[in-house]
mmCIF file of C-alpha atoms in Angstrom:
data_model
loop_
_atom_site.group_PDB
_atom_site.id
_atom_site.type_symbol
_atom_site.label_atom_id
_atom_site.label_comp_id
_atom_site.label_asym_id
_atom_site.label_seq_id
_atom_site.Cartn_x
_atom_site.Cartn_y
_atom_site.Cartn_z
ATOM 1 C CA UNK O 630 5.999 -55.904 46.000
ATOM 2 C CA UNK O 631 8.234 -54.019 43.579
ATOM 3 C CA UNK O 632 5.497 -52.332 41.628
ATOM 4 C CA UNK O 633 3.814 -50.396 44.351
ATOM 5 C CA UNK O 634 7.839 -49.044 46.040
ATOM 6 C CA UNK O 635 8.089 -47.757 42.103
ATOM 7 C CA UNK O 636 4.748 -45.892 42.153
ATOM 8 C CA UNK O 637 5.591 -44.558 45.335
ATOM 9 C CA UNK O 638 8.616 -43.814 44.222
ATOM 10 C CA UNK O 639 7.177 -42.184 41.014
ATOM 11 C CA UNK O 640 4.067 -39.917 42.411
ATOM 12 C CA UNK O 641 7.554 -38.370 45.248
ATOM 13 C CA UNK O 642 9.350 -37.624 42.406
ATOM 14 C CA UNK O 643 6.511 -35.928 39.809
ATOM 15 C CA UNK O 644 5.272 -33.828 43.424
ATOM 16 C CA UNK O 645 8.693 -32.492 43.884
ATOM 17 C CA UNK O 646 8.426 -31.802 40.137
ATOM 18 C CA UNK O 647 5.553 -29.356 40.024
ATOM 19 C CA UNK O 648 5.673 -26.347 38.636
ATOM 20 C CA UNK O 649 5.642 -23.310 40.653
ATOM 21 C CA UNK O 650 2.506 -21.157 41.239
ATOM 22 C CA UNK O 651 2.563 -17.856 38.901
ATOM 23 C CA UNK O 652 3.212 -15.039 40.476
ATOM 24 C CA UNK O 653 0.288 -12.642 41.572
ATOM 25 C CA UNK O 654 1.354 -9.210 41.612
ATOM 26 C CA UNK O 655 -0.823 -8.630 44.291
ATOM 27 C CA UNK O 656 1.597 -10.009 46.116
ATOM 28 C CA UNK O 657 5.352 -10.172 47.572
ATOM 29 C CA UNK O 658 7.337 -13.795 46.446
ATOM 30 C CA UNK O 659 9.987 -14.732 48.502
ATOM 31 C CA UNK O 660 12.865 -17.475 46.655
ATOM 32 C CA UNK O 661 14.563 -19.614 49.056
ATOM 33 C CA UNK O 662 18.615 -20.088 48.824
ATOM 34 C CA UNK O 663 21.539 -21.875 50.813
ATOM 35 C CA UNK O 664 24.538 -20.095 48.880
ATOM 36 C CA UNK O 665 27.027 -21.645 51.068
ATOM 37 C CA UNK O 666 27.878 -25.517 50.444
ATOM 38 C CA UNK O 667 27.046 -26.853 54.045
ATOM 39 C CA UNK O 668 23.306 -26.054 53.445
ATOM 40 C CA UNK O 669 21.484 -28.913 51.648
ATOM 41 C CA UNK O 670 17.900 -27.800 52.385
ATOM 42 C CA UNK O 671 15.747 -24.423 53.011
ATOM 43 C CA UNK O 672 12.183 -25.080 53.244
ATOM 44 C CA UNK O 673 9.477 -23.021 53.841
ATOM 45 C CA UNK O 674 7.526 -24.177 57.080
ATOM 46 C CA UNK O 675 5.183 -21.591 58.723
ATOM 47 C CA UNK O 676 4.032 -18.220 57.556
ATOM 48 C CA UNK O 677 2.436 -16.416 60.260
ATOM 49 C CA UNK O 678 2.161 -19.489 61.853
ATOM 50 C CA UNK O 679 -0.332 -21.118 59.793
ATOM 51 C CA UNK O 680 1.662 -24.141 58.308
ATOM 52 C CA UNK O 681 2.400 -24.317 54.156
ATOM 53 C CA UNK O 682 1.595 -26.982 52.012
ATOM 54 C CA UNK O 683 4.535 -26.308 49.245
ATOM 55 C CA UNK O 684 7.517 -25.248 51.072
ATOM 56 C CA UNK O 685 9.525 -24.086 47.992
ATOM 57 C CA UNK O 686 8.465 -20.389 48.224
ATOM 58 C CA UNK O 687 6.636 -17.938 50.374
ATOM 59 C CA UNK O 688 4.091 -15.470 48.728
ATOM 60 C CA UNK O 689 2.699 -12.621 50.984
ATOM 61 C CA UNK O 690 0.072 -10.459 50.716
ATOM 62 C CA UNK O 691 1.996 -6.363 51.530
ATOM 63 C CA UNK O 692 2.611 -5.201 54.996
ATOM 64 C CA UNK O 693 3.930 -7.117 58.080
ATOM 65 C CA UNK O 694 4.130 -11.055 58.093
ATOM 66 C CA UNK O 695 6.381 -13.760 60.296
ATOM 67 C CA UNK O 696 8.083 -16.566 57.876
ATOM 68 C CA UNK O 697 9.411 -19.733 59.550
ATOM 69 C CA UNK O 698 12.261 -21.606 57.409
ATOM 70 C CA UNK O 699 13.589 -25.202 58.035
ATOM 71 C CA UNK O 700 17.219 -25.650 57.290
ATOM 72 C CA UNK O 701 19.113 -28.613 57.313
ATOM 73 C CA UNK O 702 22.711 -28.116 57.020
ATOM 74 C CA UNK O 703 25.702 -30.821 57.388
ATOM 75 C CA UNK O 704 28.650 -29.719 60.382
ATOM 76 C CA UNK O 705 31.860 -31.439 59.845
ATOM 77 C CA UNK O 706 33.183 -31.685 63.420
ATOM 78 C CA UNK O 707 36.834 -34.186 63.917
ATOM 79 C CA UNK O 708 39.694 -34.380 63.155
ATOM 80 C CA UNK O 709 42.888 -35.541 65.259
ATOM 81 C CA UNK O 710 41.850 -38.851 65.349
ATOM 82 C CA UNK O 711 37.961 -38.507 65.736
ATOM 83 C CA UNK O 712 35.621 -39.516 63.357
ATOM 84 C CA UNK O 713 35.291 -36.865 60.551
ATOM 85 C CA UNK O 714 31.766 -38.125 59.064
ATOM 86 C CA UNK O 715 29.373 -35.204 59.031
ATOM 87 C CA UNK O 716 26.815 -34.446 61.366
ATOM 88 C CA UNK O 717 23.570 -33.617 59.626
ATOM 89 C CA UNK O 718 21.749 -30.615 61.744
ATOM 90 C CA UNK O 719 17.790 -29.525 61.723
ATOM 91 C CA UNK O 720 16.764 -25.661 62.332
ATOM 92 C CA UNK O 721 13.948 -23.940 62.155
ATOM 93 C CA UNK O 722 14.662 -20.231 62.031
ATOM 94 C CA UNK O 723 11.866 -17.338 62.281
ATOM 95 C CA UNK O 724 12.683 -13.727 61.215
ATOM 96 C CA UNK O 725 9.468 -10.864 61.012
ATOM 97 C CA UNK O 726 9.456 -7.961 58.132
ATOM 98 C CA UNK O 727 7.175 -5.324 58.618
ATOM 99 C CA UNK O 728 7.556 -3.628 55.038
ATOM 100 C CA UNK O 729 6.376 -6.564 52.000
ATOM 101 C CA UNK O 730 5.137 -5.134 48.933
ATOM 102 C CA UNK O 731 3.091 -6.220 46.387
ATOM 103 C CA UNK O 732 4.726 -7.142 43.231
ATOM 104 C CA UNK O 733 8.225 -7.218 45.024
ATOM 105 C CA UNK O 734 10.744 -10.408 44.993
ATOM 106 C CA UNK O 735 12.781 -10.979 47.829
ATOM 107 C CA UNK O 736 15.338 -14.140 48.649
ATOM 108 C CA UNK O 737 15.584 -15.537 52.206
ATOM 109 C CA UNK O 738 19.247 -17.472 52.425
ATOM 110 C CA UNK O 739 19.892 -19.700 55.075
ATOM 111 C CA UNK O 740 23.656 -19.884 56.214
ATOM 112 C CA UNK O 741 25.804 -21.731 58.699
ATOM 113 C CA UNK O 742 29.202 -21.028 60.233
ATOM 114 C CA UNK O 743 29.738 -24.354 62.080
ATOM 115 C CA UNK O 744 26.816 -25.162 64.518
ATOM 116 C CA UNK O 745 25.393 -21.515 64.357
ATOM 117 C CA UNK O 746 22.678 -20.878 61.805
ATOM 118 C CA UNK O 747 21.602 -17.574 60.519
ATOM 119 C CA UNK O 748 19.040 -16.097 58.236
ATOM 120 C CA UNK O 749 18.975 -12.963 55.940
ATOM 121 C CA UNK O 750 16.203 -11.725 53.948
ATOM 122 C CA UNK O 751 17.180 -9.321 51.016
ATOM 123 C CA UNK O 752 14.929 -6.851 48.739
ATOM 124 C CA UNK O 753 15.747 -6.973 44.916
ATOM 125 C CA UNK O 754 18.185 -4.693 45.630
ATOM 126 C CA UNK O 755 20.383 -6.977 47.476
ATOM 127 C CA UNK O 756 19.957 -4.950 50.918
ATOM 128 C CA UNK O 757 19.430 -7.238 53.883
ATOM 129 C CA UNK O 758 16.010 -6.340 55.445
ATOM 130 C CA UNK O 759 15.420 -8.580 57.861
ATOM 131 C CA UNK O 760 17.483 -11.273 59.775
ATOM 132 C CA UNK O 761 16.322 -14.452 61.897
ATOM 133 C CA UNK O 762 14.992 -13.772 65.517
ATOM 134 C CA UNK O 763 14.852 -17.091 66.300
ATOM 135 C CA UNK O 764 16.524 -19.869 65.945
ATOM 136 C CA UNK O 765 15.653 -23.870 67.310
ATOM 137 C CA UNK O 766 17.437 -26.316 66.510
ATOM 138 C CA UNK O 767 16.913 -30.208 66.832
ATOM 139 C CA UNK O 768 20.551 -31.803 68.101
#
């Protein structure tokens, strides 16, 4: 029983462990970031709503394209006597940008101020370009 809960164990850890895809300069790459402590995960889900196998990046061909993040983040609601255990909280946020280009990096970070989840995409010059339009979150 023990060996095949440690290969299973073992083939979860070595996927997680791939190596990235090299970047095709063709092509826009967008990193993935939760700069704020509550955040725990940013995956990438949907990209023009055709659902991604490897959810650690996006890369887009120039022009116009719809990403679709999942971020879990952790809300610590209490205090005054109730419990102060965290609540773990799912999102998936959409935002649209209308101006990729090839050979560009951009970083999408995922944020949270309490219950409220937001999304900001930057250029490589740290200007915000695009911010969530949607937002749905599973209580």
């Amino acid at each position: 029983m023990r060996l095949p809960l440690l290969v299973l164990a073992f083939a979860t850890l070595t996927a997680c462990s791939t190596p990235l895809p090299s970047v095709d300069p063709q092509q826009a790459w967008i990193d993935l970031a939760t700069p704020v402590p509550g955040g725990k995960l940013i995956m990438a889900e949907r990209l023009d709503n055709q659902r991604l196998s490897d959810g650690r990046f996006f890369q887009v061909t120039p022009g116009s394209h719809e990403l679709m993040v999942r971020f879990d983040f952790e809300v610590f609601a209490g205090g005054m006597g109730m419990t102060t255990d965290p609540q773990e909280r799912l999102c998936y946020l959409s935002l649209r940008y209308d101006h990729f280009q090839a050979g560009q990096r951009y970083r999408l970070e995922a944020r949270n101020l309490a219950f409220t989840p937001s999304a900001r995409l930057y250029n490589a010059q740290r200007e915000i370009v695009a911010e969530e339009r949607m937002v749905n979150c599973v209580p």
